[in-house]
Tab-separated table of C-alpha atoms and ligand atoms in Angstrom:
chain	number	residue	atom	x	y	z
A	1	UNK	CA	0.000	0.000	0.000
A	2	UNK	CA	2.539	2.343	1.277
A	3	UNK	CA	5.063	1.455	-2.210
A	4	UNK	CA	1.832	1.643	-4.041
A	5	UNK	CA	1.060	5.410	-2.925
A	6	UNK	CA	4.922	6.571	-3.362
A	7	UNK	CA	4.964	5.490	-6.849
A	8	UNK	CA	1.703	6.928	-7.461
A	9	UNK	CA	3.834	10.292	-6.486
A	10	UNK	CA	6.900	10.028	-7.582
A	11	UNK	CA	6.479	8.468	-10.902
A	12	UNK	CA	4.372	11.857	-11.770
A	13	UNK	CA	6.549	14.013	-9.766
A	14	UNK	CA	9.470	12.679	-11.969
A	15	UNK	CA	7.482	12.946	-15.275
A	16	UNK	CA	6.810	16.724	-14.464
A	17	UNK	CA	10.158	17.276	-14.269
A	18	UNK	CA	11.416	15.939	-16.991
A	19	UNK	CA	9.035	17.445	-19.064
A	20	UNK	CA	10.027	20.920	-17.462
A	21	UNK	CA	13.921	20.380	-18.125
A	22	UNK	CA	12.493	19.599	-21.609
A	23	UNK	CA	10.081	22.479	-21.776
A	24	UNK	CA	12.606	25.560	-20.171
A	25	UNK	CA	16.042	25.712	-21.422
A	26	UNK	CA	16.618	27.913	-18.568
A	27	UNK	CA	15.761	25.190	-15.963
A	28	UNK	CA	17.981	22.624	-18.067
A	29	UNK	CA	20.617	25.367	-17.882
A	30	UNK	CA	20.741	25.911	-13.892
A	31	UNK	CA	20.143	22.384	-13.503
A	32	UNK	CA	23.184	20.821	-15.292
A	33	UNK	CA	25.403	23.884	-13.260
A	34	UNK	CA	23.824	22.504	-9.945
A	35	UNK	CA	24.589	18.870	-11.210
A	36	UNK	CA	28.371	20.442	-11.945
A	37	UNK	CA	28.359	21.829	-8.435
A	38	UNK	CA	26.863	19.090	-5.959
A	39	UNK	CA	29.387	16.862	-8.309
A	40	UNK	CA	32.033	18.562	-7.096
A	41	UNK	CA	30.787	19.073	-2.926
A	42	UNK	CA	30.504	15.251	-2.894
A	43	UNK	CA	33.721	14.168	-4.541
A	44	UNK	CA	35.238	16.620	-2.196
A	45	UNK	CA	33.801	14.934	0.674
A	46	UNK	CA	34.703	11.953	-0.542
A	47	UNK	CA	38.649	12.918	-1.529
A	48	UNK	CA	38.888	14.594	1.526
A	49	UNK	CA	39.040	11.385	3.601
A	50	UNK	CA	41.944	10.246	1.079
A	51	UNK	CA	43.774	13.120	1.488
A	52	UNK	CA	44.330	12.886	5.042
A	53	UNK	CA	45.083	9.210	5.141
A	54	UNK	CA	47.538	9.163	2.548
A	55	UNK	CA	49.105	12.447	3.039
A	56	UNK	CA	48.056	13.481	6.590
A	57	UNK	CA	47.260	17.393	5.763
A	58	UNK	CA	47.291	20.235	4.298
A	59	UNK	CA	49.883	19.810	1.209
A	60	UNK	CA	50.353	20.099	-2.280
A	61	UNK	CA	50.928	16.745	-2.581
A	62	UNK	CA	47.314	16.044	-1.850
A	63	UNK	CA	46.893	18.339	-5.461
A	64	UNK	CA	47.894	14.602	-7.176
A	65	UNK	CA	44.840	13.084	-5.761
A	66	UNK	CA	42.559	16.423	-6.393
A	67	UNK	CA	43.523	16.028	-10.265
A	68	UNK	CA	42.725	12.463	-10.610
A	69	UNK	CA	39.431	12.830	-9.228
A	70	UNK	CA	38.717	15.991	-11.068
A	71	UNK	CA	40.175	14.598	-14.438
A	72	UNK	CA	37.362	12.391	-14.645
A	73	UNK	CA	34.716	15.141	-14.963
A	74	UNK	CA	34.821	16.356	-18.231
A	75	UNK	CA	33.472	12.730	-19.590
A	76	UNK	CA	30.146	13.279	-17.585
A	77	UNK	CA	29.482	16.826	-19.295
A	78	UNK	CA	31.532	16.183	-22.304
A	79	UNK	CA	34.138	18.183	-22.727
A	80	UNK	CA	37.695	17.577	-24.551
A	81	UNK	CA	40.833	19.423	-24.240
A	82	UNK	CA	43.403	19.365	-27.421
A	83	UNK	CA	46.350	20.322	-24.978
A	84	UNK	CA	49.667	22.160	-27.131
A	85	UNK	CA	53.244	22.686	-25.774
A	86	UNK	CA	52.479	20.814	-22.203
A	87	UNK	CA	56.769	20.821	-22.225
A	88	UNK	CA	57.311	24.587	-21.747
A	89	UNK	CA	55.735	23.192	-17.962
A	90	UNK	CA	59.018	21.285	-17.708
A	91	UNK	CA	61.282	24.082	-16.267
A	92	UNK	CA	63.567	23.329	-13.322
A	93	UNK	CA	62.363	24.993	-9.704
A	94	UNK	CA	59.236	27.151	-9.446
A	95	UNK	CA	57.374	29.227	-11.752
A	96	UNK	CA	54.349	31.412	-11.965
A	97	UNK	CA	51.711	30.286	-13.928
A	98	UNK	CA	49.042	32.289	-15.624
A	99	UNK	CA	46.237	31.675	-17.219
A	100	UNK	CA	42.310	33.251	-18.023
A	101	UNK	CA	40.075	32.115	-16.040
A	102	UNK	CA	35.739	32.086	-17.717
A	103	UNK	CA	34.123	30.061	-15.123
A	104	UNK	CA	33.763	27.490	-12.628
A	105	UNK	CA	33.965	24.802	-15.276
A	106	UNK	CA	38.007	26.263	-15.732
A	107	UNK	CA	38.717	23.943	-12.555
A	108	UNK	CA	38.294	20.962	-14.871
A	109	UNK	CA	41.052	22.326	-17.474
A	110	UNK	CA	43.275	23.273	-14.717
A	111	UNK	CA	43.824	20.236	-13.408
A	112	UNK	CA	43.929	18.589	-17.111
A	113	UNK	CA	47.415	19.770	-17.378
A	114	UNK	CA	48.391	21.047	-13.741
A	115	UNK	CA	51.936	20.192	-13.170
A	116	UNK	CA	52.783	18.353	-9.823
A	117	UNK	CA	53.848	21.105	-7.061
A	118	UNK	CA	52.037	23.630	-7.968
A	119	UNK	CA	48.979	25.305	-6.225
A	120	UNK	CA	46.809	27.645	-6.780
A	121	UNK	CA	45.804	31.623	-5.058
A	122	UNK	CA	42.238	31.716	-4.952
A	123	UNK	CA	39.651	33.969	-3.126
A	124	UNK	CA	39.137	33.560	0.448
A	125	UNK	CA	35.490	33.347	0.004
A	126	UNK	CA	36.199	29.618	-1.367
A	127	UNK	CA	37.256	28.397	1.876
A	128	UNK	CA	33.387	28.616	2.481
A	129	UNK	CA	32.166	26.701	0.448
A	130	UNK	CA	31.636	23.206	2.262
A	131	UNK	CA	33.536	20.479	1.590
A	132	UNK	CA	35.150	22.364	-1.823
A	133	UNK	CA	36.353	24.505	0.440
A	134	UNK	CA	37.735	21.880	2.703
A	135	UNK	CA	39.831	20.029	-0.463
A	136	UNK	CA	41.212	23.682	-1.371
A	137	UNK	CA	42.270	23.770	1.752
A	138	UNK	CA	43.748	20.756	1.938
A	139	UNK	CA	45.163	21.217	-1.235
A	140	UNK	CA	47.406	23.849	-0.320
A	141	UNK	CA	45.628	26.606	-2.278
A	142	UNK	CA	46.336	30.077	-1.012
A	143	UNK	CA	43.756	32.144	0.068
A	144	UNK	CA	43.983	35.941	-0.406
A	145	UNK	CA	41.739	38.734	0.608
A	146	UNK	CA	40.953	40.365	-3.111
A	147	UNK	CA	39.250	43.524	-0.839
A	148	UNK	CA	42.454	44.553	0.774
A	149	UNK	CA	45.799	45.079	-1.391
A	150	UNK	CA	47.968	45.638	1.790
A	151	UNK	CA	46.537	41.555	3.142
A	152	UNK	CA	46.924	40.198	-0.417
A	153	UNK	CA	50.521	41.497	-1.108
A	154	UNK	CA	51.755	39.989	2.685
A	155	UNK	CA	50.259	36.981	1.494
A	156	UNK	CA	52.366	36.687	-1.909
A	157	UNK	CA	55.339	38.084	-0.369
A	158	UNK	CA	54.796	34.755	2.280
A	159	UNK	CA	54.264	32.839	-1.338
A	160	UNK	CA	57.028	33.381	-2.666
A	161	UNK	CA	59.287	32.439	0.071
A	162	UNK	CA	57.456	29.266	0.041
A	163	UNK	CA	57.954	28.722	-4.010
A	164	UNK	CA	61.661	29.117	-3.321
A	165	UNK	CA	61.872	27.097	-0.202
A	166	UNK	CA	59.656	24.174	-1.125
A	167	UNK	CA	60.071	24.228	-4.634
A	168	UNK	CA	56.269	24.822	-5.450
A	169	UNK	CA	54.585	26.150	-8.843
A	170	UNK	CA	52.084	28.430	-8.499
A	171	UNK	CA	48.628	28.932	-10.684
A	172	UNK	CA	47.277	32.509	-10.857
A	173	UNK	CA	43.872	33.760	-12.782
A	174	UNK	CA	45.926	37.940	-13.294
A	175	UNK	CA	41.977	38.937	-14.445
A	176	UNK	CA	41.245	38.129	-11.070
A	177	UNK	CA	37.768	36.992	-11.032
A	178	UNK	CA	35.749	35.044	-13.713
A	179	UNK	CA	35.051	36.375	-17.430
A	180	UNK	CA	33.094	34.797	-20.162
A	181	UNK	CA	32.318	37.519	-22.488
A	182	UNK	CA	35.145	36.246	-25.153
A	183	UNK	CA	38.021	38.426	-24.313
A	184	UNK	CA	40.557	38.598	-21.354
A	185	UNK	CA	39.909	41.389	-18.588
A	186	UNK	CA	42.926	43.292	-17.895
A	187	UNK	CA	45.379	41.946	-15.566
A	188	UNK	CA	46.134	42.833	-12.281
A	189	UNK	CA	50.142	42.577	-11.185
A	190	UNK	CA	49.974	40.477	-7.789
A	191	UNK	CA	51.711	37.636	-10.338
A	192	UNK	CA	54.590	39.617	-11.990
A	193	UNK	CA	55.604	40.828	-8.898
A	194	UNK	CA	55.455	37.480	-7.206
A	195	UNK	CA	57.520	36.321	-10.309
A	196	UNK	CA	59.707	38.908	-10.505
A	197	UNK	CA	59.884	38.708	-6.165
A	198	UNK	CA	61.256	35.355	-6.784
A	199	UNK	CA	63.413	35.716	-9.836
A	200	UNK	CA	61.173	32.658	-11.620
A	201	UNK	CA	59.861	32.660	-14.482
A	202	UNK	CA	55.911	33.254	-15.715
A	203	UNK	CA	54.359	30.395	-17.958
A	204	UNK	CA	51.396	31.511	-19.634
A	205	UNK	CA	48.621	29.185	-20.594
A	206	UNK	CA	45.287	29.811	-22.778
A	207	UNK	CA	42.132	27.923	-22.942
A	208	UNK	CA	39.837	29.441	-25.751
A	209	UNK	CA	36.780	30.815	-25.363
A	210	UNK	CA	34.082	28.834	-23.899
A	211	UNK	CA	31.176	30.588	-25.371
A	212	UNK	CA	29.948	28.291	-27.934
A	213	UNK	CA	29.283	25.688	-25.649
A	214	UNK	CA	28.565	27.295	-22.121
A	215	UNK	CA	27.213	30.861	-21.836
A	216	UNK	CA	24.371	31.580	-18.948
A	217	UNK	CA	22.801	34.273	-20.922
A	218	UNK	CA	22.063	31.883	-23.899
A	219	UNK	CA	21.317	28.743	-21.012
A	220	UNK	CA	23.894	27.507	-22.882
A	221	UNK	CA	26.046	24.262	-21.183
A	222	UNK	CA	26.330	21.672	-24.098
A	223	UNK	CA	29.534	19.407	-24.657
A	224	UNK	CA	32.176	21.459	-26.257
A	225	UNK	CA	36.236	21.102	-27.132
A	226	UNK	CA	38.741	23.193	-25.469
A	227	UNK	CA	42.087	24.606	-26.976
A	228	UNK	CA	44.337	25.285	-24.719
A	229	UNK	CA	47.839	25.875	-25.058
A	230	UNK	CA	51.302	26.258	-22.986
A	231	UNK	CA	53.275	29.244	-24.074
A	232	UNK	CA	57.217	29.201	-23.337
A	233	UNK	CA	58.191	30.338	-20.171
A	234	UNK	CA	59.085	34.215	-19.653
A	235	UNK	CA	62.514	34.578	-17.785
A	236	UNK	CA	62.124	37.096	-15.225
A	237	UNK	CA	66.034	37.033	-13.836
A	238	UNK	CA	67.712	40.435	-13.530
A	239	UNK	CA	64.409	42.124	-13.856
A	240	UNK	CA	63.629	44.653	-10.603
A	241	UNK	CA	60.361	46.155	-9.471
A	242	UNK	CA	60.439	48.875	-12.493
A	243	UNK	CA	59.658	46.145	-15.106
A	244	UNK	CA	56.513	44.463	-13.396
A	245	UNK	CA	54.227	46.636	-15.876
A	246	UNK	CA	55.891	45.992	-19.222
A	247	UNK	CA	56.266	42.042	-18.193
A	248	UNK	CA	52.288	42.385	-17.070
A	249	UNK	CA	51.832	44.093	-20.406
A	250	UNK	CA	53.819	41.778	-22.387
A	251	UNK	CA	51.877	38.626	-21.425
A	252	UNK	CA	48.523	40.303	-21.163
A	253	UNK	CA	49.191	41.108	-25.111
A	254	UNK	CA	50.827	37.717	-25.756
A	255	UNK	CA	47.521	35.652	-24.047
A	256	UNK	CA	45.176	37.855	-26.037
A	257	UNK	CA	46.399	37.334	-28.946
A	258	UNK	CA	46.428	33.600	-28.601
A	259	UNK	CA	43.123	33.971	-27.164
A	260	UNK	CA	41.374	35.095	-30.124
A	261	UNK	CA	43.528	32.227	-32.595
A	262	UNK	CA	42.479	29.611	-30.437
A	263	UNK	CA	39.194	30.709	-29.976
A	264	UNK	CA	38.863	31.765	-33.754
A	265	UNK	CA	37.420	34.948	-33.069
A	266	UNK	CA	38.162	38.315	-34.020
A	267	UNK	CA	39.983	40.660	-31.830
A	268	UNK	CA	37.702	42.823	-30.227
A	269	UNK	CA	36.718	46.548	-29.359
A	270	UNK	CA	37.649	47.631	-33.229
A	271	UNK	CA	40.939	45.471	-33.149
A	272	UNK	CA	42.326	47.247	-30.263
A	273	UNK	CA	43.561	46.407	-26.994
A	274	UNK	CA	41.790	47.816	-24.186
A	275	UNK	CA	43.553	49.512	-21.366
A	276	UNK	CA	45.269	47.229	-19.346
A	277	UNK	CA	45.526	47.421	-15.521
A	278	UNK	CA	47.376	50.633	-14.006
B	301	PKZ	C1	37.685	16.620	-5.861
B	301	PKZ	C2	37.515	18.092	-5.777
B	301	PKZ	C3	36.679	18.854	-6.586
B	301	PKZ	C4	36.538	20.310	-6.471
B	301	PKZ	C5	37.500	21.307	-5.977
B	301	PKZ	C6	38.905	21.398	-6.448
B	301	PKZ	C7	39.582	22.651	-6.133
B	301	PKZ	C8	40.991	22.875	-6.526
B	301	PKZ	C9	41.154	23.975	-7.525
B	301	PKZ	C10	41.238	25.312	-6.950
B	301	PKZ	C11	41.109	26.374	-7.986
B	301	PKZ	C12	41.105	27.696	-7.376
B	301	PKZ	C13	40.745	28.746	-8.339
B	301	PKZ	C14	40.561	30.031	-7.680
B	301	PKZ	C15	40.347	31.136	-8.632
B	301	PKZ	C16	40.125	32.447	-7.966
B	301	PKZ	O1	39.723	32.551	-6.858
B	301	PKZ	S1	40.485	33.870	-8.921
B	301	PKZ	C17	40.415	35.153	-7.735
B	301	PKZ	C18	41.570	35.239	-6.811
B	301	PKZ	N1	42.847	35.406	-7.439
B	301	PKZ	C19	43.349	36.621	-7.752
B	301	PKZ	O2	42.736	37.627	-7.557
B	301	PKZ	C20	44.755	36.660	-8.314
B	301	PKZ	C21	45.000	37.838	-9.154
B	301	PKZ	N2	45.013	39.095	-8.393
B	301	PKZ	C22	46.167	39.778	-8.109
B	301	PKZ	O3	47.239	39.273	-8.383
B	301	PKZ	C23	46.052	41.154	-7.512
B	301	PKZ	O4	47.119	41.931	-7.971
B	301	PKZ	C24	46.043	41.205	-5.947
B	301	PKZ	C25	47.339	40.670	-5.371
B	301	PKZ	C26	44.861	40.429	-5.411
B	301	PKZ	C27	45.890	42.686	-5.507
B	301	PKZ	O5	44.711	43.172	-6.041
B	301	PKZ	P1	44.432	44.688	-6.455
B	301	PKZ	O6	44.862	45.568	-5.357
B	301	PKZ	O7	43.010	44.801	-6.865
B	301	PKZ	O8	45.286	44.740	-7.765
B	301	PKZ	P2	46.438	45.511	-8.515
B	301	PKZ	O9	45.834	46.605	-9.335
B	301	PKZ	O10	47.168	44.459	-9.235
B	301	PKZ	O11	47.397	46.133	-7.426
B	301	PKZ	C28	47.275	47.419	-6.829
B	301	PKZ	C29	48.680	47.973	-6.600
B	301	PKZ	O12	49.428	47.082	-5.770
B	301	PKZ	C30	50.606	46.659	-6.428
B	301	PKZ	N3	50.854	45.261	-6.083
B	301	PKZ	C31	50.034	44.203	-6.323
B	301	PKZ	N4	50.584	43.078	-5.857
B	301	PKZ	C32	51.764	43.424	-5.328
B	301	PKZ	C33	52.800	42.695	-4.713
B	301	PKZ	N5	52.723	41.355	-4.544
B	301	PKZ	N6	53.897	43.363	-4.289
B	301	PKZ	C34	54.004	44.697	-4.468
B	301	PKZ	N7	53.051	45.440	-5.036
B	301	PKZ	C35	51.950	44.816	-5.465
B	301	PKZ	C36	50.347	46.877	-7.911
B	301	PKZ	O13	51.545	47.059	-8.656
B	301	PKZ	C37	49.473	48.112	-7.892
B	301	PKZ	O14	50.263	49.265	-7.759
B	301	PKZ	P3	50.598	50.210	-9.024
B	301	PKZ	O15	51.438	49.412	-9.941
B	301	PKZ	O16	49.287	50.575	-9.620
B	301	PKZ	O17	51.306	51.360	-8.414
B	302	UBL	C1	27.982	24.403	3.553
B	302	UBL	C2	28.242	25.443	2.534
B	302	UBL	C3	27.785	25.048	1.194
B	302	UBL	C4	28.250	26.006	0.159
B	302	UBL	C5	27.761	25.611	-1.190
B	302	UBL	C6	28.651	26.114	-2.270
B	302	UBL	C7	28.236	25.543	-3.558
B	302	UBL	C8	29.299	25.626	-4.595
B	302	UBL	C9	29.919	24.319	-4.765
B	302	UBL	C10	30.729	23.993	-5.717
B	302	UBL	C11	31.169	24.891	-6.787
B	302	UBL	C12	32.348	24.337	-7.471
B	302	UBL	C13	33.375	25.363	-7.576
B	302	UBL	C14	34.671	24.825	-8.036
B	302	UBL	C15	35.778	25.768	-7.722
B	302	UBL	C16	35.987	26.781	-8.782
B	302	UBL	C17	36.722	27.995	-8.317
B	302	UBL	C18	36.232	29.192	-9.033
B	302	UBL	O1	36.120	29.228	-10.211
B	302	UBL	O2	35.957	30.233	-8.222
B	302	UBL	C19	35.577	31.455	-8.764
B	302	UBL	C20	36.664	32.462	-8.546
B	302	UBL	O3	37.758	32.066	-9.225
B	302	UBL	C21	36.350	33.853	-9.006
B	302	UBL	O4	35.193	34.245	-8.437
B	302	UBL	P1	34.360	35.505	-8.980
B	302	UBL	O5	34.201	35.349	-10.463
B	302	UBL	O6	35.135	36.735	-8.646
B	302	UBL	O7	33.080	35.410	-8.243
């Protein structure tokens, strides 16, 4: 009786659904970015457990573990990555890595090609959320207060004498926050002074534009391939302070312009570049 009266819910209840996700594009939209997010609370509550048995803490080693889990995301939603010059990663000691960053779905292509040692700065806001913000943490990614420019440069100055110390890589979004409109934002310089701090070099990496197969104002989140490509490493030794704005400017101009062949778009804003950060 009881089974009886559940299915004579449910089965409806699940019919009316499906027919909605069918129906609204918009509901099939939020529902596949929910999917994409619970996805990633549970595996982090489940790699969590593995992290501190086989590695005890918080460490960049657990980042080995973090990338095997995540790698095997992009076959639920479909996605491919046609990865060029991966061996411009293979530089001896630390580096600074930077890359654009469009959404949350970047964490999948990040750890598609993330080199072992190397962590990531994120905002501090990500420590929040649940058990993600747990495997960050446990991860060794560096929080940093994007509010306060005095908190966030003690933070990288404490970076970088961990880069040289441990030997660590580190992965930095210079836009600073998320950007899916088909071009790069300009670039903020926490990362060129960090590199040129340290006297490593900066690694740029592109992914093209993610637009024609995940864009919230179209509802847009279909399968899709991503380009992404390794550029050669930018030597930063004997630079000082005075150069952090022309070796900002230099790869800000390099990743656009890779950007758009990748992405097989025009440049934007008439063909010009926009102002970069001051
Ligand atoms: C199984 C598991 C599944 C699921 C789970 C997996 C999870 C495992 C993946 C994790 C993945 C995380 C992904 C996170 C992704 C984000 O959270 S992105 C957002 C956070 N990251 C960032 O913001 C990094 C980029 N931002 C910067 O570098 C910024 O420069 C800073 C450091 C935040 C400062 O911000 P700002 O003050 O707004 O920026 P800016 O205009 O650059 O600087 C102001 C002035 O300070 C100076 N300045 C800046 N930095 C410095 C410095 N270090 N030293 C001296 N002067 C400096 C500048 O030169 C500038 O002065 P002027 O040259 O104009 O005179
Ligand atoms: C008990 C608390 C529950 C909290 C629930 C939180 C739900 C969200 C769960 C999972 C989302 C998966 C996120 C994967 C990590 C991706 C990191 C990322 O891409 O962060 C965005 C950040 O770069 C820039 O942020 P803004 O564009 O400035 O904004």
């Amino acid at each position: 009786m009881e089974s009886g009266g559940l299915l004579l819910w449910a089965l409806p209840s699940a019919l009316l659904l499906a027919l909605l996700l069918q129906l609204s594009p918009r509901l099939r939209f939020r529902a596949k970015v929910l999917s994409y997010c619970a996805l990633c609370l549970m595996a982090s509550a489940l790699t969590a457990p593995a992290c501190l048995l086989w590695n005890g803490g918080r460490t960049v080693e657990n980042m080995r573990i973090i990338k095997n889990v995540v790698r095997s995301f992009k076959y639920l939603y479909g996605l491919r990555f046609d990865v060029k010059g991966l061996e411009h990663f293979q530089v001896e000691g630390p580096c600074v890595i930077v890359s654009n960053h469009q959404s949350v779905l970047d964490m999948m292509g990040l750890m598609e090609i993330l080199p072992d040692r190397c962590v990531q700065i994120g905002k501090r806001e990500l420590l929040y959320f649940g058990s993600v913000g747990l495997i960050m943490y446990l991860g060794g990614v560096i929080f940093i207060n994007r509010k306060s420019t005095s908190n966030a440069k003690s933070v990288m100055s404490g970076v970088g004498q961990a880069m040289t110390t441990d030997n660590v890589k580190v992965w930095i979004y210079p836009e600073g926050t998320r950007n899916g409109n088909g071009d790069l934002l300009p670039f903020k310089k926490g990362a060129f002074h960090l590199a040129i701090q340290t006297q490593v070099p900066v690694i740029p990496v592109v992914y093209s534009s993610f637009t024609t197969f995940y864009n919230p104002e179209k509802n847009l989140f279909t399968s899709g391939r991503i380009r992404v490509e390794v550029l050669p490493p930018i030597h930063t030794s004997g630079m000082t302070a005075t150069d952090v704005t022309e070796l900002c400017d230099t790869c800000y101009t390099t990743m656009r312009e890779t950007f758009f062949r990748l992405s097989g778009t025009a440049r934007r804003v008439n063909g010009s570049t926009p102002h970069l950060a001051q």
